[in-house]
XYZ file of N, CA, C and O in Angstrom:
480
model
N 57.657 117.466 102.218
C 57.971 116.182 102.795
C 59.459 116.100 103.146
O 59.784 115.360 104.075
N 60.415 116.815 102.464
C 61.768 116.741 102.353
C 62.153 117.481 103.774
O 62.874 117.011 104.654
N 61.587 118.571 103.772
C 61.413 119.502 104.308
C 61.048 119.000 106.406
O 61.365 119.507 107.482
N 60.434 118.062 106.065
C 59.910 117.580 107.401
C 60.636 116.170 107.919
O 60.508 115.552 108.976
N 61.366 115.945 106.860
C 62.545 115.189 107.240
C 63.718 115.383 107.643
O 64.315 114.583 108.362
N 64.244 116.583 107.186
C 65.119 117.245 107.730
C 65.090 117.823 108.904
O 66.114 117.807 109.588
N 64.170 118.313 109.274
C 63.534 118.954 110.492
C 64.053 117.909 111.527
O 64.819 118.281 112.416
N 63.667 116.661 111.436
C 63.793 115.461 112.112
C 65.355 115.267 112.714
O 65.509 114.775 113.832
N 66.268 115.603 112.060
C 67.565 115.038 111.720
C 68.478 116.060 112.747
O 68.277 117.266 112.890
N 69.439 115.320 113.361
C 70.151 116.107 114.133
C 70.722 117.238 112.900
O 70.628 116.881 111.726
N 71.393 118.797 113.277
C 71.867 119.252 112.272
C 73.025 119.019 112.061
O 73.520 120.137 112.204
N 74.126 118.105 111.727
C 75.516 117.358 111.477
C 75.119 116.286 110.590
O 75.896 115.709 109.829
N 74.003 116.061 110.700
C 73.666 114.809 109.627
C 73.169 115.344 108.153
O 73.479 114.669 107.171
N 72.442 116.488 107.995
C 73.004 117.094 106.486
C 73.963 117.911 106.134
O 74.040 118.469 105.040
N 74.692 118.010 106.998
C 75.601 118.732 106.654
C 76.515 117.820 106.141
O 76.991 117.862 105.006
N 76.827 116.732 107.275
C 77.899 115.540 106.713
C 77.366 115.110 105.502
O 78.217 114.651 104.740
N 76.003 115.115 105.010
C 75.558 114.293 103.896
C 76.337 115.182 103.023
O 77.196 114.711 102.277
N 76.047 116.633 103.079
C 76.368 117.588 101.828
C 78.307 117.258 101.486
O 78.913 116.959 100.456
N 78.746 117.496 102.893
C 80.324 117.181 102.370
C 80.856 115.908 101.571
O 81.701 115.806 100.682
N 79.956 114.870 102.295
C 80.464 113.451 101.604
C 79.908 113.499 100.159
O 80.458 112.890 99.241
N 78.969 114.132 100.022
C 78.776 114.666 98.513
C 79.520 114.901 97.447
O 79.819 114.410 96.359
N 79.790 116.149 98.364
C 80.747 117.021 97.514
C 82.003 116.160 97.282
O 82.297 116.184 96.087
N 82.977 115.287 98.131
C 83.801 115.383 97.892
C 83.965 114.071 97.498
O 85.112 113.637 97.397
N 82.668 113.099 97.171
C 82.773 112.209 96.095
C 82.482 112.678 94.781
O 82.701 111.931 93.827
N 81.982 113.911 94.596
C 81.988 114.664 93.357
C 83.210 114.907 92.937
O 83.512 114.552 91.798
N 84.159 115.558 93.766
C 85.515 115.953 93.222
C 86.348 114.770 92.823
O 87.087 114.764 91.839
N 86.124 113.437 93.927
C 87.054 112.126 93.305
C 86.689 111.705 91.983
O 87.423 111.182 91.145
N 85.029 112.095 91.856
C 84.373 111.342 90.757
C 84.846 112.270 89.344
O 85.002 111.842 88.201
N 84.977 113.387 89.746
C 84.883 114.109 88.734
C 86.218 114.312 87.448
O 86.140 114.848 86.342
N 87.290 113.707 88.073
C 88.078 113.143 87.430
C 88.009 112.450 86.157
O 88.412 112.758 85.035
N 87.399 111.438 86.611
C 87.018 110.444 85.362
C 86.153 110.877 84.494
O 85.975 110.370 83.387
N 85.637 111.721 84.890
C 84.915 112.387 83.606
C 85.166 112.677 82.475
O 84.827 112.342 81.340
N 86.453 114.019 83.421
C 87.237 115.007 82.974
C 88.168 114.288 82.031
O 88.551 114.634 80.913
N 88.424 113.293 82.679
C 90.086 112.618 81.608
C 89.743 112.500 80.201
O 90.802 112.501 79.573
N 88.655 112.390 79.347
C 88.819 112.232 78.295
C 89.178 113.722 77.630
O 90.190 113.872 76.944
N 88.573 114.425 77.808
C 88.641 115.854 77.602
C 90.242 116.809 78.089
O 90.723 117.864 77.677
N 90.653 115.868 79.075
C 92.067 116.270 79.170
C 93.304 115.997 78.396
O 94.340 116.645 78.248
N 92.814 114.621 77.853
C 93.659 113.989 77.159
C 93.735 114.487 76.243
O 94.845 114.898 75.906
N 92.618 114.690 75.410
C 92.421 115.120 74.181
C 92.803 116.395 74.219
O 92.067 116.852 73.344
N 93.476 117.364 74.639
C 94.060 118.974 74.714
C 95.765 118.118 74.023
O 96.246 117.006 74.243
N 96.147 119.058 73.330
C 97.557 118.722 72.963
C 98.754 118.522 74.373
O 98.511 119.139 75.410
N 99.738 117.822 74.304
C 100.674 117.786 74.984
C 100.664 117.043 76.635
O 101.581 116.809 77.422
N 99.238 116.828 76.703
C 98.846 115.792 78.108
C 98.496 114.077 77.004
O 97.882 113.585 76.057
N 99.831 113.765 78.516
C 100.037 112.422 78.323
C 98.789 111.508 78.728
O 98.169 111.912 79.712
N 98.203 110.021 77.956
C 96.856 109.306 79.299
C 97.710 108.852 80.026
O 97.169 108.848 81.132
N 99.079 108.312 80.173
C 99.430 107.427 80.608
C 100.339 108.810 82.778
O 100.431 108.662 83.997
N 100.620 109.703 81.841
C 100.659 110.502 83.254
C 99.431 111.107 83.699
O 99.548 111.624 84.810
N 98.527 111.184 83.286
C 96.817 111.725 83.933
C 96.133 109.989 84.531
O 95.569 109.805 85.611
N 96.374 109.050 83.590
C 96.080 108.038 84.564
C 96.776 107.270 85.943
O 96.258 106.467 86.720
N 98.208 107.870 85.920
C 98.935 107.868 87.005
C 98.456 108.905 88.249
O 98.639 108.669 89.443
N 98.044 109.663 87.902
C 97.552 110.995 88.163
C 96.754 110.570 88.931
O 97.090 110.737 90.103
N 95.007 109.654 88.651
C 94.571 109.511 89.271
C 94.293 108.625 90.426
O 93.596 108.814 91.422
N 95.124 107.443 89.989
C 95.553 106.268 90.246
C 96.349 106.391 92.002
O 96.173 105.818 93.077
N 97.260 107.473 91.482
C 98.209 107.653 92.817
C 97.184 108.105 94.080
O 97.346 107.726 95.240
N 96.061 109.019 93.607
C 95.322 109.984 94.302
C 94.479 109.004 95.222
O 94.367 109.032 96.448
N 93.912 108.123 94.301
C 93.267 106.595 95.243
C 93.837 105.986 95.786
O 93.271 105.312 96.646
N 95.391 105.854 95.595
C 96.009 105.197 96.532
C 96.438 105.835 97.445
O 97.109 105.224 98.277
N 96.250 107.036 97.591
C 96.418 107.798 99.027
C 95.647 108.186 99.554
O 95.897 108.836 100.569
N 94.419 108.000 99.162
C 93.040 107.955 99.976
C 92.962 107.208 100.641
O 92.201 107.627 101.513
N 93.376 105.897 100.954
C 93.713 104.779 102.294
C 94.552 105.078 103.523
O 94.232 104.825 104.685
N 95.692 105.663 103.093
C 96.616 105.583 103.923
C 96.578 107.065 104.985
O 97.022 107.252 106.118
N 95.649 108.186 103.785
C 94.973 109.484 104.578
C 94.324 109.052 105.191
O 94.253 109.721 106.221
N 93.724 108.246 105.214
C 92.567 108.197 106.413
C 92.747 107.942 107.839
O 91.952 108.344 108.689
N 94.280 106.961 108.206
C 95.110 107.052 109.079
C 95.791 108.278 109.735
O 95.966 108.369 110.950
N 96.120 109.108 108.932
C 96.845 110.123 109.177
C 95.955 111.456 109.707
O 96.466 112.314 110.427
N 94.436 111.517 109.215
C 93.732 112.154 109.559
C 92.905 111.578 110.836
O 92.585 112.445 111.649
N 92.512 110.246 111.132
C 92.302 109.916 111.905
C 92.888 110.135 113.391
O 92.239 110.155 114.436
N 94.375 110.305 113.212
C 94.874 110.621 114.121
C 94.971 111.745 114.437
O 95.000 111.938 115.652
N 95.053 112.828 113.624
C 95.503 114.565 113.532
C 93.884 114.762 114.433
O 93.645 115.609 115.293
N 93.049 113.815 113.965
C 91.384 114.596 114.878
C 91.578 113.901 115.909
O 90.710 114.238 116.714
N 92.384 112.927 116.452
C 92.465 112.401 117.905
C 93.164 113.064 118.583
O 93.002 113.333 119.773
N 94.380 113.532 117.574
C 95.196 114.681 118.774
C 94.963 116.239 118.639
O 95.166 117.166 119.423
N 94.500 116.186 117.450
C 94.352 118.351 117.556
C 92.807 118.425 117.728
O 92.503 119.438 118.358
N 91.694 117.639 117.353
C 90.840 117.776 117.077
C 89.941 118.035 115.538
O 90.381 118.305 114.421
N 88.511 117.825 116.018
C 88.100 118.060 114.551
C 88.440 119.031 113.901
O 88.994 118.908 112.809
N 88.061 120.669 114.679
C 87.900 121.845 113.746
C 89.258 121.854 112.904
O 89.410 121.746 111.687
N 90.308 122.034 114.045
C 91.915 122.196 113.471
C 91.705 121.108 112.416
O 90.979 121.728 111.638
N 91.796 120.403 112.102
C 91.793 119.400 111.152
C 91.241 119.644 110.172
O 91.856 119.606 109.106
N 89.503 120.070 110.245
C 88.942 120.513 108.789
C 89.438 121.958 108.385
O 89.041 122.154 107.236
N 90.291 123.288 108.953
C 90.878 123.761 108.819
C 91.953 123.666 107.687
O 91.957 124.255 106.606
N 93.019 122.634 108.283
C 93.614 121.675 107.555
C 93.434 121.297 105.981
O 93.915 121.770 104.952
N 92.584 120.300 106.236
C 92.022 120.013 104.823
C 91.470 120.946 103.943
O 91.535 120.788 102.724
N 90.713 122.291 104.680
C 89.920 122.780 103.999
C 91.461 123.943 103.191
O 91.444 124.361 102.033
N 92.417 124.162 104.049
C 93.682 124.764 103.364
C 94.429 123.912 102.262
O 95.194 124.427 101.447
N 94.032 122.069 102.329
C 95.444 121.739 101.549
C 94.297 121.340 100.242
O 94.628 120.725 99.228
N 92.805 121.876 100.552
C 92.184 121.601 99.397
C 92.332 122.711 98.283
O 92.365 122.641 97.054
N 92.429 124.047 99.419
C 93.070 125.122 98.345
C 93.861 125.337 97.682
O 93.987 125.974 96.637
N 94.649 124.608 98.496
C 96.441 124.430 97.553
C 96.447 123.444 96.169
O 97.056 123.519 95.101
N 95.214 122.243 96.865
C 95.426 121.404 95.310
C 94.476 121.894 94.230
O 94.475 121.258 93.176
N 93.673 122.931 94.349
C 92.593 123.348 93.385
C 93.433 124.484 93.019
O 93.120 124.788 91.867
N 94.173 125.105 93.369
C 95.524 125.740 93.100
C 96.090 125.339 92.035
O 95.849 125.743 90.897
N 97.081 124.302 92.442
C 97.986 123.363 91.915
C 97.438 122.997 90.577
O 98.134 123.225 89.588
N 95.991 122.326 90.415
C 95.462 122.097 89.273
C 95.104 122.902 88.454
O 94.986 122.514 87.292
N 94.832 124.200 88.771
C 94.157 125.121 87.767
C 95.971 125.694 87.500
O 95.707 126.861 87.209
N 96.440 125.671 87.476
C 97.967 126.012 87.186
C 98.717 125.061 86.387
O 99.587 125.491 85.628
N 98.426 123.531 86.489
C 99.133 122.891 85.169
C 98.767 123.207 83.982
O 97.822 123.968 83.768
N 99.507 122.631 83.024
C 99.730 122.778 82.197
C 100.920 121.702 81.260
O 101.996 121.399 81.777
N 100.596 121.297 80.092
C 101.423 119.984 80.105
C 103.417 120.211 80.153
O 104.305 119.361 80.222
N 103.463 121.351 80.096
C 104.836 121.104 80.611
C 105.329 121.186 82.047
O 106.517 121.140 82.366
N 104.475 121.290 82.743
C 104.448 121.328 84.423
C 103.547 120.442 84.830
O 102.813 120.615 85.803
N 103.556 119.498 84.143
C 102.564 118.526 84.698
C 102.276 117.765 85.950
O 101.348 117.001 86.216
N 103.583 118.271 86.846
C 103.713 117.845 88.322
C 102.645 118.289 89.173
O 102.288 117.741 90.216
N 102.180 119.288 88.670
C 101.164 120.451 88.999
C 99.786 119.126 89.319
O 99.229 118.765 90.355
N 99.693 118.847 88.357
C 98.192 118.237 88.207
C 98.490 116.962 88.725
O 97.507 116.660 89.402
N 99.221 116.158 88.766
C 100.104 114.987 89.975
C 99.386 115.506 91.101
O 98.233 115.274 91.464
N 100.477 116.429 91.709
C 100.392 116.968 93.014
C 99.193 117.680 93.164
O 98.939 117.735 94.367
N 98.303 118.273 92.466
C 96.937 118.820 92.601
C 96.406 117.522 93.312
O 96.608 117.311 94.508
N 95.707 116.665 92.486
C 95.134 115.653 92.323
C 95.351 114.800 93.327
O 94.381 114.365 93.947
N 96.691 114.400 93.672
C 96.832 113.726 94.701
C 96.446 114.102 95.885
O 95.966 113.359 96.741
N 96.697 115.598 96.006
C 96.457 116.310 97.755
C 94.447 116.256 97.814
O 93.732 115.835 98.723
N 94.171 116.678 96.875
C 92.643 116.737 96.911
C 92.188 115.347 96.669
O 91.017 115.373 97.047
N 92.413 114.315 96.310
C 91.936 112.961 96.239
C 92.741 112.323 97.732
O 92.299 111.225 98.071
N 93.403 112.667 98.265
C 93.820 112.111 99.208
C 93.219 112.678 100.406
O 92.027 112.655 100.711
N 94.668 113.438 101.358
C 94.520 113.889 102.420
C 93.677 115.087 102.714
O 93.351 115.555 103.806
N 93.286 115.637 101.024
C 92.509 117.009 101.832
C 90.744 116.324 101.918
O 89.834 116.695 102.658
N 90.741 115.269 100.906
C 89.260 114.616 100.707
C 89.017 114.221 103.048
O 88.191 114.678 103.838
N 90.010 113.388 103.225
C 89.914 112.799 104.099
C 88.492 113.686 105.538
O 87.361 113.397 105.928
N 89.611 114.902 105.856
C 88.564 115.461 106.932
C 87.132 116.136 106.377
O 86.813 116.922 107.269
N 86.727 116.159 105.951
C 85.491 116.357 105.232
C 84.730 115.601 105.017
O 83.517 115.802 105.057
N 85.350 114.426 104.704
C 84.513 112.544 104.796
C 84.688 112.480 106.042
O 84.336 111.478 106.664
């Protein structure tokens, strides 16, 4: 049945389903994570909840900035884009550590923000 619904569906429409998926998984997945982060020695809640906090608040103002980058370069260049500054922040995060904690700031923010954007 699933199967014959899809069939139906232009092919951009599961695909977009799968990304917007995914990359409410990665915003979501945060909050999961924070208790379990906290609880490791030497991570602050009060800089991991800044952490995530900042990341939502630049999920608004990306959406402008990407909006425009696909009006003037286009889509592909753009998910290009994102799909590079998502590497950098899954990077960034698997590399903090609580005395570099800028790491997981700047992880967090680029992947909750501007790299979430072209993919949504």
């Amino acid at each position: 049945m699933i199967r014959a619904f899809l069939t139906g569906l232009p092919p951009g429409v599961p695909l977009a389903f799968t990304s917007w998926f995914i990359m409410n998984g990665i915003r979501g997945a945060f909050a999961v994570l924070f208790p379990t982060i906290a609880s490791e020695p030497g991570w602050s809640e009060n800089e991991l909840a800044a952490t995530f906090s900042l990341g939502i608040l630049l999920y608004a103002p990306a959406t402008i900035v990407v909006g425009f980058l696909t009006d003037r370069i286009g889509i592909r260049l753009t998910m290009i884009i994102g799909c590079a500054l998502m590497a950098l922040s899954f990077g960034l995060i698997a590399t903090a550590t609580p005395d570099a904690a800028w790491r997981m700031v700047a992880g967090w923010t680029i992947a909750a923000g501007p790299a979430a954007q072209p993919a949504v």
